[in-house]
mmCIF file of C-alpha atoms (C1' of nucleotides) in Angstrom:
data_model
loop_
_atom_site.group_PDB
_atom_site.id
_atom_site.type_symbol
_atom_site.label_atom_id
_atom_site.label_comp_id
_atom_site.label_asym_id
_atom_site.label_seq_id
_atom_site.Cartn_x
_atom_site.Cartn_y
_atom_site.Cartn_z
ATOM 1 C CA UNK A 1 119.402 111.320 102.155
ATOM 2 C CA UNK A 2 119.138 114.566 100.237
ATOM 3 C CA UNK A 3 116.848 117.532 100.673
ATOM 4 C CA UNK A 4 115.845 119.620 97.741
ATOM 5 C CA UNK A 5 113.601 122.654 97.748
ATOM 6 C CA UNK A 6 111.362 124.497 95.292
ATOM 7 C CA UNK A 7 109.294 127.570 95.246
ATOM 8 C CA UNK A 8 105.858 126.643 96.794
ATOM 9 C CA UNK A 9 103.878 128.936 94.589
ATOM 10 C CA UNK A 10 103.087 126.146 92.075
ATOM 11 C CA UNK A 11 104.115 123.210 94.209
ATOM 12 C CA UNK A 12 102.357 122.797 97.529
ATOM 13 C CA UNK A 13 102.533 119.540 99.488
ATOM 14 C CA UNK A 14 98.942 119.465 100.711
ATOM 15 C CA UNK A 15 97.416 120.563 97.361
ATOM 16 C CA UNK A 16 99.509 118.007 95.467
ATOM 17 C CA UNK A 17 98.826 114.993 97.681
ATOM 18 C CA UNK A 18 95.205 115.663 98.783
ATOM 19 C CA UNK A 19 93.681 116.520 95.472
ATOM 20 C CA UNK A 20 92.717 112.912 94.819
ATOM 21 C CA UNK A 21 95.248 111.726 92.416
ATOM 22 C CA UNK A 22 97.325 109.510 94.723
ATOM 23 C CA UNK A 23 96.652 107.209 97.585
ATOM 24 C CA UNK A 24 99.908 106.081 99.168
ATOM 25 C CA UNK A 25 100.747 108.870 101.527
ATOM 26 C CA UNK A 26 100.521 109.663 105.299
ATOM 27 C CA UNK A 27 100.693 112.921 107.155
ATOM 28 C CA UNK A 28 102.589 113.309 110.453
ATOM 29 C CA UNK A 29 104.078 116.275 112.218
ATOM 30 C CA UNK A 30 103.603 118.638 109.363
ATOM 31 C CA UNK A 31 105.174 116.431 106.729
ATOM 32 C CA UNK A 32 103.824 113.906 104.222
ATOM 33 C CA UNK A 33 105.486 110.613 103.564
ATOM 34 C CA UNK A 34 104.829 109.347 100.059
ATOM 35 C CA UNK A 35 105.484 105.945 98.572
ATOM 36 C CA UNK A 36 105.704 105.271 94.842
ATOM 37 C CA UNK A 37 106.741 101.892 93.598
ATOM 38 C CA UNK A 38 109.691 100.998 95.699
ATOM 39 C CA UNK A 39 110.650 104.546 96.622
ATOM 40 C CA UNK A 40 109.819 106.824 99.404
ATOM 41 C CA UNK A 41 110.155 110.577 100.154
ATOM 42 C CA UNK A 42 109.101 113.041 102.737
ATOM 43 C CA UNK A 43 107.361 116.180 101.432
ATOM 44 C CA UNK A 44 106.433 119.411 103.267
ATOM 45 C CA UNK A 45 105.732 123.063 102.545
ATOM 46 C CA UNK A 46 106.929 125.744 104.822
ATOM 47 C CA UNK A 47 106.238 129.334 103.657
ATOM 48 C CA UNK A 48 107.701 130.052 100.248
ATOM 49 C CA UNK A 49 109.254 126.545 99.817
ATOM 50 C CA UNK A 50 108.367 122.927 99.388
ATOM 51 C CA UNK A 51 110.976 120.490 100.469
ATOM 52 C CA UNK A 52 111.568 116.926 99.225
ATOM 53 C CA UNK A 53 113.665 114.538 101.324
ATOM 54 C CA UNK A 54 114.696 111.523 99.339
ATOM 55 C CA UNK A 55 117.416 109.094 98.461
ATOM 56 C CA UNK A 56 116.496 109.380 94.729
ATOM 57 C CA UNK A 57 116.349 113.028 93.674
ATOM 58 C CA UNK A 58 116.119 112.117 89.972
ATOM 59 C CA UNK A 59 113.169 109.916 90.400
ATOM 60 C CA UNK A 60 111.169 112.363 92.487
ATOM 61 C CA UNK A 61 112.169 115.320 90.300
ATOM 62 C CA UNK A 62 110.444 113.540 87.469
ATOM 63 C CA UNK A 63 107.603 112.192 89.678
ATOM 64 C CA UNK A 64 106.585 115.636 90.842
ATOM 65 C CA UNK A 65 106.853 116.986 87.265
ATOM 66 C CA UNK A 66 109.247 119.573 88.520
ATOM 67 C CA UNK A 67 110.565 120.534 85.028
ATOM 68 C CA UNK A 68 107.182 121.472 83.802
ATOM 69 C CA UNK A 69 105.959 125.115 83.818
ATOM 70 C CA UNK A 70 102.811 125.217 85.874
ATOM 71 C CA UNK A 71 102.601 128.975 85.684
ATOM 72 C CA UNK A 72 102.023 128.509 82.017
ATOM 73 C CA UNK A 73 99.176 126.075 82.645
ATOM 74 C CA UNK A 74 97.708 128.409 85.268
ATOM 75 C CA UNK A 75 97.962 131.444 82.990
ATOM 76 C CA UNK A 76 96.231 129.485 80.253
ATOM 77 C CA UNK A 77 93.370 128.738 82.541
ATOM 78 C CA UNK A 78 93.027 132.442 83.489
ATOM 79 C CA UNK A 79 92.978 133.266 79.743
ATOM 80 C CA UNK A 80 89.712 131.216 79.482
ATOM 81 C CA UNK A 81 88.123 134.229 81.156
ATOM 82 C CA UNK A 82 85.811 132.220 83.320
ATOM 83 C CA UNK A 83 85.375 133.573 86.840
ATOM 84 C CA UNK A 84 84.710 130.099 88.338
ATOM 85 C CA UNK A 85 87.842 128.496 86.657
ATOM 86 C CA UNK A 86 89.956 131.500 87.718
ATOM 87 C CA UNK A 87 88.697 130.997 91.327
ATOM 88 C CA UNK A 88 89.325 127.386 91.479
ATOM 89 C CA UNK A 89 92.791 127.616 89.764
ATOM 90 C CA UNK A 90 93.781 130.390 92.174
ATOM 91 C CA UNK A 91 92.813 128.374 95.186
ATOM 92 C CA UNK A 92 94.384 125.118 94.076
ATOM 93 C CA UNK A 93 97.462 126.325 92.174
ATOM 94 C CA UNK A 94 99.825 124.374 94.266
ATOM 95 C CA UNK A 95 98.628 121.097 92.617
ATOM 96 C CA UNK A 96 101.183 119.328 90.553
ATOM 97 C CA UNK A 97 100.103 116.328 88.620
ATOM 98 C CA UNK A 98 102.236 113.410 89.597
ATOM 99 C CA UNK A 99 103.922 111.236 86.922
ATOM 100 C CA UNK A 100 102.701 107.942 88.308
ATOM 101 C CA UNK A 101 103.554 104.434 87.142
ATOM 102 C CA UNK A 102 100.961 103.194 84.725
ATOM 103 C CA UNK A 103 100.567 99.739 86.265
ATOM 104 C CA UNK A 104 100.384 101.046 89.796
ATOM 105 C CA UNK A 105 97.882 103.672 88.799
ATOM 106 C CA UNK A 106 95.675 101.144 87.117
ATOM 107 C CA UNK A 107 95.539 98.841 90.151
ATOM 108 C CA UNK A 108 94.971 101.730 92.349
ATOM 109 C CA UNK A 109 92.082 103.224 90.406
ATOM 110 C CA UNK A 110 90.460 99.866 89.871
ATOM 111 C CA UNK A 111 90.347 99.628 93.687
ATOM 112 C CA UNK A 112 89.036 103.178 93.841
ATOM 113 C CA UNK A 113 85.884 102.549 92.018
ATOM 114 C CA UNK A 114 82.676 103.129 93.948
ATOM 115 C CA UNK A 115 84.833 103.561 97.067
ATOM 116 C CA UNK A 116 85.924 106.183 99.537
ATOM 117 C CA UNK A 117 89.386 107.466 100.038
ATOM 118 C CA UNK A 118 89.931 106.116 103.528
ATOM 119 C CA UNK A 119 89.004 102.609 102.526
ATOM 120 C CA UNK A 120 90.984 102.835 99.280
ATOM 121 C CA UNK A 121 94.178 103.817 101.170
ATOM 122 C CA UNK A 122 93.664 101.084 103.799
ATOM 123 C CA UNK A 123 93.211 98.407 101.110
ATOM 124 C CA UNK A 124 96.248 99.550 99.050
ATOM 125 C CA UNK A 125 98.457 99.757 102.157
ATOM 126 C CA UNK A 126 97.303 96.346 103.307
ATOM 127 C CA UNK A 127 98.001 94.898 99.835
ATOM 128 C CA UNK A 128 101.447 96.380 99.842
ATOM 129 C CA UNK A 129 102.280 95.192 103.325
ATOM 130 C CA UNK A 130 100.992 91.579 102.487
ATOM 131 C CA UNK A 131 102.448 91.273 99.018
ATOM 132 C CA UNK A 132 105.127 93.974 98.524
ATOM 133 C CA UNK A 133 108.750 93.831 99.328
ATOM 134 C CA UNK A 134 110.125 95.753 102.368
ATOM 135 C CA UNK A 135 112.669 98.447 101.969
ATOM 136 C CA UNK A 136 114.205 101.095 104.218
ATOM 137 C CA UNK A 137 113.931 104.876 104.145
ATOM 138 C CA UNK A 138 115.086 107.222 106.806
ATOM 139 C CA UNK A 139 115.546 104.288 109.284
ATOM 140 C CA UNK A 140 112.017 103.056 108.823
ATOM 141 C CA UNK A 141 110.562 100.029 106.882
ATOM 142 C CA UNK A 142 108.108 100.563 104.033
ATOM 143 C CA UNK A 143 106.637 98.196 101.504
ATOM 144 C CA UNK A 144 106.891 98.487 97.808
ATOM 145 C CA UNK A 145 103.855 98.356 95.553
ATOM 146 C CA UNK A 146 103.591 94.677 94.668
ATOM 147 C CA UNK A 147 105.107 93.510 91.397
ATOM 148 C CA UNK A 148 102.856 91.621 88.939
ATOM 149 C CA UNK A 149 104.465 88.415 90.040
ATOM 150 C CA UNK A 150 103.821 89.163 93.694
ATOM 151 C CA UNK A 151 100.144 89.846 92.849
ATOM 152 C CA UNK A 152 99.679 86.597 90.963
ATOM 153 C CA UNK A 153 101.427 84.372 93.457
ATOM 154 C CA UNK A 154 99.320 85.641 96.370
ATOM 155 C CA UNK A 155 96.516 83.464 97.748
ATOM 156 C CA UNK A 156 92.999 84.487 97.163
ATOM 157 C CA UNK A 157 92.564 84.837 100.901
ATOM 158 C CA UNK A 158 94.837 87.884 100.869
ATOM 159 C CA UNK A 159 92.458 89.727 98.581
ATOM 160 C CA UNK A 160 89.577 88.993 100.849
ATOM 161 C CA UNK A 161 91.444 90.045 103.878
ATOM 162 C CA UNK A 162 92.597 93.499 102.552
ATOM 163 C CA UNK A 163 89.067 94.702 102.158
ATOM 164 C CA UNK A 164 88.740 95.077 98.423
ATOM 165 C CA UNK A 165 85.199 93.840 98.586
ATOM 166 C CA UNK A 166 83.727 92.818 95.305
ATOM 167 C CA UNK A 167 86.691 94.470 93.433
ATOM 168 C CA UNK A 168 89.053 91.649 94.353
ATOM 169 C CA UNK A 169 88.161 89.765 91.141
ATOM 170 C CA UNK A 170 89.006 92.789 89.005
ATOM 171 C CA UNK A 171 92.456 93.144 90.664
ATOM 172 C CA UNK A 172 93.224 89.424 90.263
ATOM 173 C CA UNK A 173 92.015 89.486 86.633
ATOM 174 C CA UNK A 174 94.221 92.452 85.882
ATOM 175 C CA UNK A 175 97.251 90.921 87.561
ATOM 176 C CA UNK A 176 96.765 87.723 85.584
ATOM 177 C CA UNK A 177 96.405 89.673 82.360
ATOM 178 C CA UNK A 178 99.652 91.367 82.942
ATOM 179 C CA UNK A 179 101.436 88.167 84.041
ATOM 180 C CA UNK A 180 100.288 86.441 80.894
ATOM 181 C CA UNK A 181 102.250 89.036 78.780
ATOM 182 C CA UNK A 182 99.824 91.854 78.267
ATOM 183 C CA UNK A 183 102.066 94.800 77.618
ATOM 184 C CA UNK A 184 100.388 97.536 79.481
ATOM 185 C CA UNK A 185 103.141 100.107 79.066
ATOM 186 C CA UNK A 186 103.085 99.747 75.282
ATOM 187 C CA UNK A 187 99.579 101.209 75.249
ATOM 188 C CA UNK A 188 101.424 104.556 75.645
ATOM 189 C CA UNK A 189 101.954 104.413 71.864
ATOM 190 C CA UNK A 190 98.157 105.030 71.320
ATOM 191 C CA UNK A 191 96.424 108.336 71.187
ATOM 192 C CA UNK A 192 94.204 109.161 74.178
ATOM 193 C CA UNK A 193 90.879 108.042 72.665
ATOM 194 C CA UNK A 194 92.344 104.615 71.516
ATOM 195 C CA UNK A 195 94.145 104.205 74.890
ATOM 196 C CA UNK A 196 90.831 104.806 76.679
ATOM 197 C CA UNK A 197 89.093 102.272 74.372
ATOM 198 C CA UNK A 198 91.743 99.755 75.261
ATOM 199 C CA UNK A 199 91.496 100.357 78.990
ATOM 200 C CA UNK A 200 87.720 99.939 78.859
ATOM 201 C CA UNK A 201 88.284 96.381 77.732
ATOM 202 C CA UNK A 202 89.712 95.531 81.041
ATOM 203 C CA UNK A 203 87.252 94.208 83.694
ATOM 204 C CA UNK A 204 86.742 96.714 86.497
ATOM 205 C CA UNK A 205 87.675 99.757 84.341
ATOM 206 C CA UNK A 206 84.769 101.904 83.285
ATOM 207 C CA UNK A 207 84.934 105.412 81.698
ATOM 208 C CA UNK A 208 85.702 107.283 84.947
ATOM 209 C CA UNK A 209 88.492 104.892 86.080
ATOM 210 C CA UNK A 210 89.822 104.796 82.495
ATOM 211 C CA UNK A 211 90.060 108.610 82.475
ATOM 212 C CA UNK A 212 91.961 108.569 85.732
ATOM 213 C CA UNK A 213 94.463 106.031 84.382
ATOM 214 C CA UNK A 214 95.088 107.940 81.107
ATOM 215 C CA UNK A 215 95.669 111.105 83.094
ATOM 216 C CA UNK A 216 97.609 109.999 86.174
ATOM 217 C CA UNK A 217 99.268 106.876 84.705
ATOM 218 C CA UNK A 218 99.902 107.909 81.141
ATOM 219 C CA UNK A 219 100.222 111.654 81.647
ATOM 220 C CA UNK A 220 97.342 112.494 79.147
ATOM 221 C CA UNK A 221 95.962 115.837 80.260
ATOM 222 C CA UNK A 222 93.331 115.642 77.576
ATOM 223 C CA UNK A 223 91.331 113.518 80.023
ATOM 224 C CA UNK A 224 88.532 114.683 82.241
ATOM 225 C CA UNK A 225 87.429 112.083 84.801
ATOM 226 C CA UNK A 226 83.898 112.770 85.756
ATOM 227 C CA UNK A 227 82.690 111.503 89.088
ATOM 228 C CA UNK A 228 79.838 112.614 91.241
ATOM 229 C CA UNK A 229 81.676 115.722 92.423
ATOM 230 C CA UNK A 230 82.556 116.855 88.945
ATOM 231 C CA UNK A 231 79.174 116.069 87.637
ATOM 232 C CA UNK A 232 77.706 118.414 90.328
ATOM 233 C CA UNK A 233 80.255 121.071 89.550
ATOM 234 C CA UNK A 234 79.453 120.801 85.818
ATOM 235 C CA UNK A 235 75.835 121.509 86.425
ATOM 236 C CA UNK A 236 76.137 124.072 89.222
ATOM 237 C CA UNK A 237 79.205 125.957 88.125
ATOM 238 C CA UNK A 238 79.772 125.437 84.476
ATOM 239 C CA UNK A 239 76.108 125.611 83.455
ATOM 240 C CA UNK A 240 76.307 122.083 82.064
ATOM 241 C CA UNK A 241 73.248 120.490 80.471
ATOM 242 C CA UNK A 242 74.221 116.848 79.923
ATOM 243 C CA UNK A 243 73.391 114.044 82.305
ATOM 244 C CA UNK A 244 75.509 111.108 81.085
ATOM 245 C CA UNK A 245 78.980 111.229 82.691
ATOM 246 C CA UNK A 246 80.616 109.799 79.742
ATOM 247 C CA UNK A 247 79.182 112.491 77.491
ATOM 248 C CA UNK A 248 79.957 115.230 80.079
ATOM 249 C CA UNK A 249 83.595 114.046 80.040
ATOM 250 C CA UNK A 250 83.618 114.126 76.248
ATOM 251 C CA UNK A 251 82.204 117.606 76.084
ATOM 252 C CA UNK A 252 84.614 118.902 78.718
ATOM 253 C CA UNK A 253 87.603 117.550 76.791
ATOM 254 C CA UNK A 254 86.312 119.110 73.636
ATOM 255 C CA UNK A 255 86.066 122.424 75.376
ATOM 256 C CA UNK A 256 89.293 122.417 77.408
ATOM 257 C CA UNK A 257 91.579 120.189 75.398
ATOM 258 C CA UNK A 258 94.975 119.599 77.026
ATOM 259 C CA UNK A 259 93.946 121.779 79.993
ATOM 260 C CA UNK A 260 91.163 119.264 80.893
ATOM 261 C CA UNK A 261 93.098 117.194 83.408
ATOM 262 C CA UNK A 262 94.512 120.161 85.219
ATOM 263 C CA UNK A 263 91.097 121.871 85.400
ATOM 264 C CA UNK A 264 89.642 118.580 86.671
ATOM 265 C CA UNK A 265 92.095 118.382 89.513
ATOM 266 C CA UNK A 266 91.729 121.989 90.538
ATOM 267 C CA UNK A 267 87.879 121.588 90.425
ATOM 268 C CA UNK A 268 87.881 118.185 92.372
ATOM 269 C CA UNK A 269 90.135 119.517 94.959
ATOM 270 C CA UNK A 270 88.245 122.716 95.310
ATOM 271 C CA UNK A 271 84.929 120.940 95.520
ATOM 272 C CA UNK A 272 85.934 118.160 97.937
ATOM 273 C CA UNK A 273 88.267 120.038 100.252
ATOM 274 C CA UNK A 274 88.580 123.781 99.805
ATOM 275 C CA UNK A 275 84.930 124.779 99.398
ATOM 276 C CA UNK A 276 84.091 123.209 102.697
ATOM 277 C CA UNK A 277 86.617 125.174 104.662
ATOM 278 C "C1'" DA B 1 66.226 97.969 82.735
ATOM 279 C "C1'" DT B 2 67.089 97.012 87.634
ATOM 280 C "C1'" DC B 3 69.518 95.102 91.479
ATOM 281 C "C1'" DC B 4 73.528 93.674 93.940
ATOM 282 C "C1'" DA B 5 78.420 93.011 95.337
ATOM 283 C "C1'" DG B 6 81.533 95.488 100.538
ATOM 284 C "C1'" DG B 7 82.129 99.083 103.664
ATOM 285 C "C1'" DA B 8 83.600 103.840 105.206
ATOM 286 C "C1'" DT B 9 81.783 108.288 104.875
ATOM 287 C "C1'" DT B 10 78.248 111.607 104.447
ATOM 288 C "C1'" DG B 11 73.648 113.538 105.036
ATOM 289 C "C1'" DG B 12 69.067 113.738 106.717
ATOM 290 C "C1'" DC B 13 66.380 113.257 110.627
ATOM 291 C "C1'" DG C 1 73.193 109.263 117.514
ATOM 292 C "C1'" DC C 2 71.031 106.412 114.131
ATOM 293 C "C1'" DC C 3 69.953 104.862 109.616
ATOM 294 C "C1'" DA C 4 69.967 105.435 104.818
ATOM 295 C "C1'" DA C 5 72.123 106.944 100.735
ATOM 296 C "C1'" DT C 6 76.321 107.319 98.316
ATOM 297 C "C1'" DC C 7 80.315 105.805 95.505
ATOM 298 C "C1'" DA C 8 81.504 103.116 89.759
ATOM 299 C "C1'" DT C 9 81.471 98.868 87.421
ATOM 300 C "C1'" DG C 10 80.037 94.336 85.701
ATOM 301 C "C1'" DG C 11 77.189 90.463 85.975
ATOM 302 C "C1'" DA C 12 72.928 88.193 87.111
#
DNA sequence: ATCCAGGATTGGC
DNA sequence: GCCAATCATGGA
């Protein structure tokens, strides 16, 4: 295992993992343990540095987007000259947008719909435990995110037992679609509006979930997922007038362009976690 | 258009 | 502490 460290100014463990973009992590004794696909790392911030412990430095260097310049993103937001946006960016500047796997992101956010974080995490962990493949990291056993084959060969009972609720059909449908040859990764060739339109054809994916997938799974920062929290913030803090979430999202992307996703994450994290102490 | 699917969390009382 | 509303989507 290797340990690498980075300045914590624009890479904070808590900010990055608890801002709502990812579900497979736990927190113990001051450190996070994060699982992505069939890889695992420990992540913690102490003072001026954030540390990553991993067997695959290359993978997690890319995963945490460590070659991107987040100061530049942050400065661009300050240049918008909006007191509220400056406030949330300042408070949440340790967020980095994870470069998550598209398929894993899609399954995860289909499960996330109309759901709360605790339950989403429990369901995903249970799915991985039941269907995934065990691997070792730091002398402990973890379970990889299931492959498409592992999803489709599972019995229906598994889906009932992991607490997906009425979403189980969506998960099964999507797995079958992939297994029958649907090339999900190739959608990356589309521009963001076309990609979104394609995602909306999949059962269980509405506009909000589609926006999360384009942003977290396809790294499209011209996406602005609008859930109940962002809707509130749009009206209370950004003086927004629209009611329809889909239209709100469209307006926000038109206003903020490629800063949209970053602003959405800062805002969501601020509203959900920071504002409440 | 309206209601319901399942269940943990939040909010009002 | 209890009970109702909330959460996002598709199908009836």
